Every structure is written in C-alpha cells, then in structure tokens.
Amino acid sequence: NKIGVVKSMSKDLISGIVLLIFCAFFYYQSTLIDVKDLTEISAAFFPRLILGLIALLAVIMIAQSFFSKETRRGRKQENETKKGIVWIIFTLFGLYVLSLEILGFIPASFLFIAIVYFILLPEKKPIKTHIFSLSSLLVITIALAFVFEKLLYVFLPRGIFF
C-alpha cells in the first residue's frame, strides 16, 4: 500500500529527499551560468559550494531519520512551539529581501541576522556574549561582501546610504 509507506516515512526523511532533489536541480542550473573569464573561481563556485553543503546536511538528516528515537508526542509538542518562530523568520526574510535595495547588503544582512539571533537565542546570556556574537556576525557579513565583490565579482546592493 503506497499510502501506508508514505505515512510511515518521517518528515525528516521526506524533507531530506526533497532537499537532495532541490540541490541536484540547482546544481544542474549552476552549470548554465555564463563564465566570462578563465579564473579558477567563477561565479558558479559559491552556489555550488552552498548546494554541496545543503546536500551534505540533507544526507545527514536522512540518516538521522532512520535512527531517531523520539516519540511522536514529544516531537508534536516541539513542532507546535517552533511553528510560530518559523513564520516570524519567514516574514523577516521577506522584509530582508525587500530592504536590500534600500539599506544595502551589509546593513540589511547584519540587521536580519541580528534579529534572527535574538529570536532563536534559547536563554538569556551575559552582555559580553551578545557583543562577541554580534561582532562576529558583523565581521562575517563584511567578509562575505568582500568575497562576493572582490573575489567573485558579484556586485551586491549598495543601498541609498552608500
């Protein structure tokens, strides 16, 4: 019975398979990116790197779905509490995409990541921890902008302030 087989598959297993299909499709799409020069790192490098990491995580999620010993009741409670956070972050991501042209990549990205950091923070932490975390997030955001613009020659939105 095909319906029984699908019902017995965990959400992690199904999500992992969907992610692998997603990665395969977009990896193929990355082969269609027009490369203008013969440098070692082309514009397709970063998408392929990210897709490879996502595929690796999907394989890990599939493997974990076979070894998961959580009860359905415990998982259902956890999912209910996280459902609201997922929608908040999804909405914030939409606002982030809309704000890129106005604020620019670095300010919009840092603001988005900082807000998500505080939403996902499981417990109260000392101020020093927040300062270190936010400083690290800012450095990573600036480093990403540098890599994209100076090494990959992918120009990011500057915003109205820059």
mmCIF file with all atom_site columns, C-alpha atoms in Angstrom:
data_model
loop_
_atom_site.group_PDB
_atom_site.id
_atom_site.type_symbol
_atom_site.label_atom_id
_atom_site.label_alt_id
_atom_site.label_comp_id
_atom_site.label_asym_id
_atom_site.label_entity_id
_atom_site.label_seq_id
_atom_site.pdbx_PDB_ins_code
_atom_site.Cartn_x
_atom_site.Cartn_y
_atom_site.Cartn_z
_atom_site.occupancy
_atom_site.B_iso_or_equiv
_atom_site.pdbx_formal_charge
_atom_site.auth_seq_id
_atom_site.auth_comp_id
_atom_site.auth_asym_id
_atom_site.auth_atom_id
_atom_site.pdbx_PDB_model_num
ATOM 1   C CA . ASN A 1 1   ? 0.000  0.000  0.000   1.00 0.00 ? 1   ASN A CA 1
ATOM 2   C CA . LYS A 1 2   ? 1.682  3.186  -1.240  1.00 0.00 ? 2   LYS A CA 1
ATOM 3   C CA . ILE A 1 3   ? -0.227 5.484  1.134   1.00 0.00 ? 3   ILE A CA 1
ATOM 4   C CA . GLY A 1 4   ? 0.896  3.463  4.155   1.00 0.00 ? 4   GLY A CA 1
ATOM 5   C CA . VAL A 1 5   ? 4.525  3.682  3.034   1.00 0.00 ? 5   VAL A CA 1
ATOM 6   C CA . VAL A 1 6   ? 4.354  7.481  2.686   1.00 0.00 ? 6   VAL A CA 1
ATOM 7   C CA . LYS A 1 7   ? 2.679  7.853  6.097   1.00 0.00 ? 7   LYS A CA 1
ATOM 8   C CA . SER A 1 8   ? 5.376  5.759  7.747   1.00 0.00 ? 8   SER A CA 1
ATOM 9   C CA . MET A 1 9   ? 8.128  7.951  6.317   1.00 0.00 ? 9   MET A CA 1
ATOM 10  C CA . SER A 1 10  ? 9.214  10.635 8.746   1.00 0.00 ? 10  SER A CA 1
ATOM 11  C CA . LYS A 1 11  ? 9.102  14.308 7.885   1.00 0.00 ? 11  LYS A CA 1
ATOM 12  C CA . ASP A 1 12  ? 12.890 14.437 8.153   1.00 0.00 ? 12  ASP A CA 1
ATOM 13  C CA . LEU A 1 13  ? 13.248 11.677 5.573   1.00 0.00 ? 13  LEU A CA 1
ATOM 14  C CA . ILE A 1 14  ? 10.827 13.348 3.160   1.00 0.00 ? 14  ILE A CA 1
ATOM 15  C CA . SER A 1 15  ? 12.437 16.767 3.708   1.00 0.00 ? 15  SER A CA 1
ATOM 16  C CA . GLY A 1 16  ? 15.891 15.311 3.113   1.00 0.00 ? 16  GLY A CA 1
ATOM 17  C CA . ILE A 1 17  ? 14.836 13.698 -0.149  1.00 0.00 ? 17  ILE A CA 1
ATOM 18  C CA . VAL A 1 18  ? 13.161 16.921 -1.328  1.00 0.00 ? 18  VAL A CA 1
ATOM 19  C CA . LEU A 1 19  ? 16.313 18.884 -0.420  1.00 0.00 ? 19  LEU A CA 1
ATOM 20  C CA . LEU A 1 20  ? 18.507 16.468 -2.377  1.00 0.00 ? 20  LEU A CA 1
ATOM 21  C CA . ILE A 1 21  ? 16.267 16.861 -5.433  1.00 0.00 ? 21  ILE A CA 1
ATOM 22  C CA . PHE A 1 22  ? 16.387 20.654 -4.953  1.00 0.00 ? 22  PHE A CA 1
ATOM 23  C CA . CYS A 1 23  ? 20.209 20.551 -4.764  1.00 0.00 ? 23  CYS A CA 1
ATOM 24  C CA . ALA A 1 24  ? 20.519 18.351 -7.843  1.00 0.00 ? 24  ALA A CA 1
ATOM 25  C CA . PHE A 1 25  ? 18.243 20.632 -9.873  1.00 0.00 ? 25  PHE A CA 1
ATOM 26  C CA . PHE A 1 26  ? 20.028 23.827 -8.884  1.00 0.00 ? 26  PHE A CA 1
ATOM 27  C CA . TYR A 1 27  ? 23.472 22.254 -9.268  1.00 0.00 ? 27  TYR A CA 1
ATOM 28  C CA . TYR A 1 28  ? 22.493 21.474 -12.847 1.00 0.00 ? 28  TYR A CA 1
ATOM 29  C CA . GLN A 1 29  ? 21.263 25.073 -13.207 1.00 0.00 ? 29  GLN A CA 1
ATOM 30  C CA . SER A 1 30  ? 24.651 26.313 -11.957 1.00 0.00 ? 30  SER A CA 1
ATOM 31  C CA . THR A 1 31  ? 26.307 24.586 -14.912 1.00 0.00 ? 31  THR A CA 1
ATOM 32  C CA . LEU A 1 32  ? 24.386 27.012 -17.157 1.00 0.00 ? 32  LEU A CA 1
ATOM 33  C CA . ILE A 1 33  ? 25.969 30.102 -15.552 1.00 0.00 ? 33  ILE A CA 1
ATOM 34  C CA . ASP A 1 34  ? 27.913 32.002 -18.196 1.00 0.00 ? 34  ASP A CA 1
ATOM 35  C CA . VAL A 1 35  ? 31.580 32.275 -17.227 1.00 0.00 ? 35  VAL A CA 1
ATOM 36  C CA . LYS A 1 36  ? 33.240 35.327 -18.782 1.00 0.00 ? 36  LYS A CA 1
ATOM 37  C CA . ASP A 1 37  ? 36.837 34.707 -17.771 1.00 0.00 ? 37  ASP A CA 1
ATOM 38  C CA . LEU A 1 38  ? 39.119 31.773 -17.158 1.00 0.00 ? 38  LEU A CA 1
ATOM 39  C CA . THR A 1 39  ? 39.811 32.383 -13.475 1.00 0.00 ? 39  THR A CA 1
ATOM 40  C CA . GLU A 1 40  ? 39.944 29.488 -11.067 1.00 0.00 ? 40  GLU A CA 1
ATOM 41  C CA . ILE A 1 41  ? 36.936 30.729 -9.110  1.00 0.00 ? 41  ILE A CA 1
ATOM 42  C CA . SER A 1 42  ? 33.928 31.502 -11.289 1.00 0.00 ? 42  SER A CA 1
ATOM 43  C CA . ALA A 1 43  ? 30.506 32.880 -10.455 1.00 0.00 ? 43  ALA A CA 1
ATOM 44  C CA . ALA A 1 44  ? 29.233 29.283 -10.169 1.00 0.00 ? 44  ALA A CA 1
ATOM 45  C CA . PHE A 1 45  ? 31.639 28.439 -7.335  1.00 0.00 ? 45  PHE A CA 1
ATOM 46  C CA . PHE A 1 46  ? 29.670 29.856 -4.411  1.00 0.00 ? 46  PHE A CA 1
ATOM 47  C CA . PRO A 1 47  ? 26.246 28.449 -5.429  1.00 0.00 ? 47  PRO A CA 1
ATOM 48  C CA . ARG A 1 48  ? 27.839 25.036 -5.908  1.00 0.00 ? 48  ARG A CA 1
ATOM 49  C CA . LEU A 1 49  ? 29.563 25.263 -2.538  1.00 0.00 ? 49  LEU A CA 1
ATOM 50  C CA . ILE A 1 50  ? 26.303 26.141 -0.781  1.00 0.00 ? 50  ILE A CA 1
ATOM 51  C CA . LEU A 1 51  ? 24.405 23.427 -2.666  1.00 0.00 ? 51  LEU A CA 1
ATOM 52  C CA . GLY A 1 52  ? 27.059 20.892 -1.686  1.00 0.00 ? 52  GLY A CA 1
ATOM 53  C CA . LEU A 1 53  ? 26.754 21.868 1.969   1.00 0.00 ? 53  LEU A CA 1
ATOM 54  C CA . ILE A 1 54  ? 22.953 21.699 1.831   1.00 0.00 ? 54  ILE A CA 1
ATOM 55  C CA . ALA A 1 55  ? 23.137 18.272 0.156   1.00 0.00 ? 55  ALA A CA 1
ATOM 56  C CA . LEU A 1 56  ? 25.529 17.039 2.857   1.00 0.00 ? 56  LEU A CA 1
ATOM 57  C CA . LEU A 1 57  ? 23.175 18.260 5.582   1.00 0.00 ? 57  LEU A CA 1
ATOM 58  C CA . ALA A 1 58  ? 20.232 16.625 3.777   1.00 0.00 ? 58  ALA A CA 1
ATOM 59  C CA . VAL A 1 59  ? 22.056 13.285 3.725   1.00 0.00 ? 59  VAL A CA 1
ATOM 60  C CA . ILE A 1 60  ? 22.772 13.648 7.450   1.00 0.00 ? 60  ILE A CA 1
ATOM 61  C CA . MET A 1 61  ? 19.087 14.452 8.074   1.00 0.00 ? 61  MET A CA 1
ATOM 62  C CA . ILE A 1 62  ? 18.025 11.368 6.092   1.00 0.00 ? 62  ILE A CA 1
ATOM 63  C CA . ALA A 1 63  ? 20.426 9.181  8.077   1.00 0.00 ? 63  ALA A CA 1
ATOM 64  C CA . GLN A 1 64  ? 19.188 10.634 11.370  1.00 0.00 ? 64  GLN A CA 1
ATOM 65  C CA . SER A 1 65  ? 15.585 9.953  10.370  1.00 0.00 ? 65  SER A CA 1
ATOM 66  C CA . PHE A 1 66  ? 16.357 6.233  10.472  1.00 0.00 ? 66  PHE A CA 1
ATOM 67  C CA . PHE A 1 67  ? 17.941 6.413  13.911  1.00 0.00 ? 67  PHE A CA 1
ATOM 68  C CA . SER A 1 68  ? 15.529 8.867  15.561  1.00 0.00 ? 68  SER A CA 1
ATOM 69  C CA . LYS A 1 69  ? 14.052 7.517  18.796  1.00 0.00 ? 69  LYS A CA 1
ATOM 70  C CA . GLU A 1 70  ? 11.854 10.492 19.654  1.00 0.00 ? 70  GLU A CA 1
ATOM 71  C CA . THR A 1 71  ? 8.240  9.801  20.445  1.00 0.00 ? 71  THR A CA 1
ATOM 72  C CA . ARG A 1 72  ? 5.588  11.352 18.254  1.00 0.00 ? 72  ARG A CA 1
ATOM 73  C CA . ARG A 1 73  ? 4.024  13.146 21.202  1.00 0.00 ? 73  ARG A CA 1
ATOM 74  C CA . GLY A 1 74  ? 7.317  14.836 22.164  1.00 0.00 ? 74  GLY A CA 1
ATOM 75  C CA . ARG A 1 75  ? 8.008  15.811 18.583  1.00 0.00 ? 75  ARG A CA 1
ATOM 76  C CA . LYS A 1 76  ? 4.496  17.217 18.107  1.00 0.00 ? 76  LYS A CA 1
ATOM 77  C CA . GLN A 1 77  ? 4.833  19.483 21.175  1.00 0.00 ? 77  GLN A CA 1
ATOM 78  C CA . GLU A 1 78  ? 8.209  20.729 19.961  1.00 0.00 ? 78  GLU A CA 1
ATOM 79  C CA . ASN A 1 79  ? 6.841  21.420 16.475  1.00 0.00 ? 79  ASN A CA 1
ATOM 80  C CA . GLU A 1 80  ? 3.918  23.437 17.815  1.00 0.00 ? 80  GLU A CA 1
ATOM 81  C CA . THR A 1 81  ? 6.211  25.756 19.767  1.00 0.00 ? 81  THR A CA 1
ATOM 82  C CA . LYS A 1 82  ? 8.529  26.244 16.788  1.00 0.00 ? 82  LYS A CA 1
ATOM 83  C CA . LYS A 1 83  ? 5.770  26.831 14.242  1.00 0.00 ? 83  LYS A CA 1
ATOM 84  C CA . GLY A 1 84  ? 5.302  30.481 15.220  1.00 0.00 ? 84  GLY A CA 1
ATOM 85  C CA . ILE A 1 85  ? 9.028  31.175 15.134  1.00 0.00 ? 85  ILE A CA 1
ATOM 86  C CA . VAL A 1 86  ? 9.298  29.733 11.625  1.00 0.00 ? 86  VAL A CA 1
ATOM 87  C CA . TRP A 1 87  ? 6.620  32.103 10.317  1.00 0.00 ? 87  TRP A CA 1
ATOM 88  C CA . ILE A 1 88  ? 8.229  35.079 12.042  1.00 0.00 ? 88  ILE A CA 1
ATOM 89  C CA . ILE A 1 89  ? 11.614 34.295 10.496  1.00 0.00 ? 89  ILE A CA 1
ATOM 90  C CA . PHE A 1 90  ? 9.997  33.652 7.105   1.00 0.00 ? 90  PHE A CA 1
ATOM 91  C CA . THR A 1 91  ? 8.344  37.088 7.278   1.00 0.00 ? 91  THR A CA 1
ATOM 92  C CA . LEU A 1 92  ? 11.605 38.689 8.389   1.00 0.00 ? 92  LEU A CA 1
ATOM 93  C CA . PHE A 1 93  ? 13.389 37.083 5.434   1.00 0.00 ? 93  PHE A CA 1
ATOM 94  C CA . GLY A 1 94  ? 10.828 38.620 3.073   1.00 0.00 ? 94  GLY A CA 1
ATOM 95  C CA . LEU A 1 95  ? 11.419 42.013 4.673   1.00 0.00 ? 95  LEU A CA 1
ATOM 96  C CA . TYR A 1 96  ? 15.175 41.441 4.390   1.00 0.00 ? 96  TYR A CA 1
ATOM 97  C CA . VAL A 1 97  ? 14.927 40.786 0.651   1.00 0.00 ? 97  VAL A CA 1
ATOM 98  C CA . LEU A 1 98  ? 12.794 43.913 0.205   1.00 0.00 ? 98  LEU A CA 1
ATOM 99  C CA . SER A 1 99  ? 15.205 46.036 2.256   1.00 0.00 ? 99  SER A CA 1
ATOM 100 C CA . LEU A 1 100 ? 18.348 45.006 0.348   1.00 0.00 ? 100 LEU A CA 1
ATOM 101 C CA . GLU A 1 101 ? 17.974 47.693 -2.320  1.00 0.00 ? 101 GLU A CA 1
ATOM 102 C CA . ILE A 1 102 ? 17.185 50.386 0.259   1.00 0.00 ? 102 ILE A CA 1
ATOM 103 C CA . LEU A 1 103 ? 19.682 49.591 3.021   1.00 0.00 ? 103 LEU A CA 1
ATOM 104 C CA . GLY A 1 104 ? 22.337 47.731 1.045   1.00 0.00 ? 104 GLY A CA 1
ATOM 105 C CA . PHE A 1 105 ? 23.751 44.249 1.573   1.00 0.00 ? 105 PHE A CA 1
ATOM 106 C CA . ILE A 1 106 ? 25.876 44.793 4.673   1.00 0.00 ? 106 ILE A CA 1
ATOM 107 C CA . PRO A 1 107 ? 23.378 46.771 6.838   1.00 0.00 ? 107 PRO A CA 1
ATOM 108 C CA . ALA A 1 108 ? 20.343 44.712 5.747   1.00 0.00 ? 108 ALA A CA 1
ATOM 109 C CA . SER A 1 109 ? 22.133 41.389 6.240   1.00 0.00 ? 109 SER A CA 1
ATOM 110 C CA . PHE A 1 110 ? 23.544 42.326 9.623   1.00 0.00 ? 110 PHE A CA 1
ATOM 111 C CA . LEU A 1 111 ? 20.155 43.598 10.807  1.00 0.00 ? 111 LEU A CA 1
ATOM 112 C CA . PHE A 1 112 ? 18.400 40.436 9.621   1.00 0.00 ? 112 PHE A CA 1
ATOM 113 C CA . ILE A 1 113 ? 20.964 38.092 11.174  1.00 0.00 ? 113 ILE A CA 1
ATOM 114 C CA . ALA A 1 114 ? 20.990 40.038 14.459  1.00 0.00 ? 114 ALA A CA 1
ATOM 115 C CA . ILE A 1 115 ? 17.185 39.902 14.774  1.00 0.00 ? 115 ILE A CA 1
ATOM 116 C CA . VAL A 1 116 ? 17.128 36.169 13.995  1.00 0.00 ? 116 VAL A CA 1
ATOM 117 C CA . TYR A 1 117 ? 19.937 35.673 16.526  1.00 0.00 ? 117 TYR A CA 1
ATOM 118 C CA . PHE A 1 118 ? 17.842 37.241 19.285  1.00 0.00 ? 118 PHE A CA 1
ATOM 119 C CA . ILE A 1 119 ? 14.711 35.316 18.244  1.00 0.00 ? 119 ILE A CA 1
ATOM 120 C CA . LEU A 1 120 ? 16.498 31.953 18.276  1.00 0.00 ? 120 LEU A CA 1
ATOM 121 C CA . LEU A 1 121 ? 18.516 32.607 21.408  1.00 0.00 ? 121 LEU A CA 1
ATOM 122 C CA . PRO A 1 122 ? 17.393 29.842 23.769  1.00 0.00 ? 122 PRO A CA 1
ATOM 123 C CA . GLU A 1 123 ? 18.217 31.579 27.025  1.00 0.00 ? 123 GLU A CA 1
ATOM 124 C CA . LYS A 1 124 ? 19.449 34.839 28.445  1.00 0.00 ? 124 LYS A CA 1
ATOM 125 C CA . LYS A 1 125 ? 23.164 35.340 28.067  1.00 0.00 ? 125 LYS A CA 1
ATOM 126 C CA . PRO A 1 126 ? 25.600 37.883 29.501  1.00 0.00 ? 126 PRO A CA 1
ATOM 127 C CA . ILE A 1 127 ? 26.096 41.145 27.597  1.00 0.00 ? 127 ILE A CA 1
ATOM 128 C CA . LYS A 1 128 ? 29.683 40.128 26.718  1.00 0.00 ? 128 LYS A CA 1
ATOM 129 C CA . THR A 1 129 ? 28.334 37.090 24.867  1.00 0.00 ? 129 THR A CA 1
ATOM 130 C CA . HIS A 1 130 ? 25.932 39.263 22.842  1.00 0.00 ? 130 HIS A CA 1
ATOM 131 C CA . ILE A 1 131 ? 28.664 41.761 21.995  1.00 0.00 ? 131 ILE A CA 1
ATOM 132 C CA . PHE A 1 132 ? 31.003 38.982 20.872  1.00 0.00 ? 132 PHE A CA 1
ATOM 133 C CA . SER A 1 133 ? 28.260 37.230 18.856  1.00 0.00 ? 133 SER A CA 1
ATOM 134 C CA . LEU A 1 134 ? 27.049 40.399 17.156  1.00 0.00 ? 134 LEU A CA 1
ATOM 135 C CA . SER A 1 135 ? 30.625 41.486 16.404  1.00 0.00 ? 135 SER A CA 1
ATOM 136 C CA . SER A 1 136 ? 31.295 38.081 14.859  1.00 0.00 ? 136 SER A CA 1
ATOM 137 C CA . LEU A 1 137 ? 28.123 38.347 12.767  1.00 0.00 ? 137 LEU A CA 1
ATOM 138 C CA . LEU A 1 138 ? 29.178 41.786 11.520  1.00 0.00 ? 138 LEU A CA 1
ATOM 139 C CA . VAL A 1 139 ? 32.665 40.546 10.595  1.00 0.00 ? 139 VAL A CA 1
ATOM 140 C CA . ILE A 1 140 ? 31.189 37.534 8.755   1.00 0.00 ? 140 ILE A CA 1
ATOM 141 C CA . THR A 1 141 ? 28.757 39.803 6.865   1.00 0.00 ? 141 THR A CA 1
ATOM 142 C CA . ILE A 1 142 ? 31.564 42.143 5.800   1.00 0.00 ? 142 ILE A CA 1
ATOM 143 C CA . ALA A 1 143 ? 33.781 39.180 4.850   1.00 0.00 ? 143 ALA A CA 1
ATOM 144 C CA . LEU A 1 144 ? 31.000 37.716 2.684   1.00 0.00 ? 144 LEU A CA 1
ATOM 145 C CA . ALA A 1 145 ? 30.535 41.060 0.949   1.00 0.00 ? 145 ALA A CA 1
ATOM 146 C CA . PHE A 1 146 ? 34.288 41.221 0.304   1.00 0.00 ? 146 PHE A CA 1
ATOM 147 C CA . VAL A 1 147 ? 34.392 37.677 -1.107  1.00 0.00 ? 147 VAL A CA 1
ATOM 148 C CA . PHE A 1 148 ? 31.434 38.302 -3.397  1.00 0.00 ? 148 PHE A CA 1
ATOM 149 C CA . GLU A 1 149 ? 32.532 41.689 -4.672  1.00 0.00 ? 149 GLU A CA 1
ATOM 150 C CA . LYS A 1 150 ? 36.330 41.408 -4.810  1.00 0.00 ? 150 LYS A CA 1
ATOM 151 C CA . LEU A 1 151 ? 36.926 37.716 -5.497  1.00 0.00 ? 151 LEU A CA 1
ATOM 152 C CA . LEU A 1 152 ? 33.805 36.532 -7.317  1.00 0.00 ? 152 LEU A CA 1
ATOM 153 C CA . TYR A 1 153 ? 32.970 39.880 -8.964  1.00 0.00 ? 153 TYR A CA 1
ATOM 154 C CA . VAL A 1 154 ? 29.320 39.596 -7.930  1.00 0.00 ? 154 VAL A CA 1
ATOM 155 C CA . PHE A 1 155 ? 28.081 43.068 -7.122  1.00 0.00 ? 155 PHE A CA 1
ATOM 156 C CA . LEU A 1 156 ? 25.800 43.364 -4.121  1.00 0.00 ? 156 LEU A CA 1
ATOM 157 C CA . PRO A 1 157 ? 23.159 46.024 -3.485  1.00 0.00 ? 157 PRO A CA 1
ATOM 158 C CA . ARG A 1 158 ? 24.778 49.199 -2.116  1.00 0.00 ? 158 ARG A CA 1
ATOM 159 C CA . GLY A 1 159 ? 21.655 50.860 -0.763  1.00 0.00 ? 159 GLY A CA 1
ATOM 160 C CA . ILE A 1 160 ? 20.795 54.527 -0.681  1.00 0.00 ? 160 ILE A CA 1
ATOM 161 C CA . PHE A 1 161 ? 23.378 55.342 2.012   1.00 0.00 ? 161 PHE A CA 1
ATOM 162 C CA . PHE A 1 162 ? 26.493 54.087 0.167   1.00 0.00 ? 162 PHE A CA 1
#
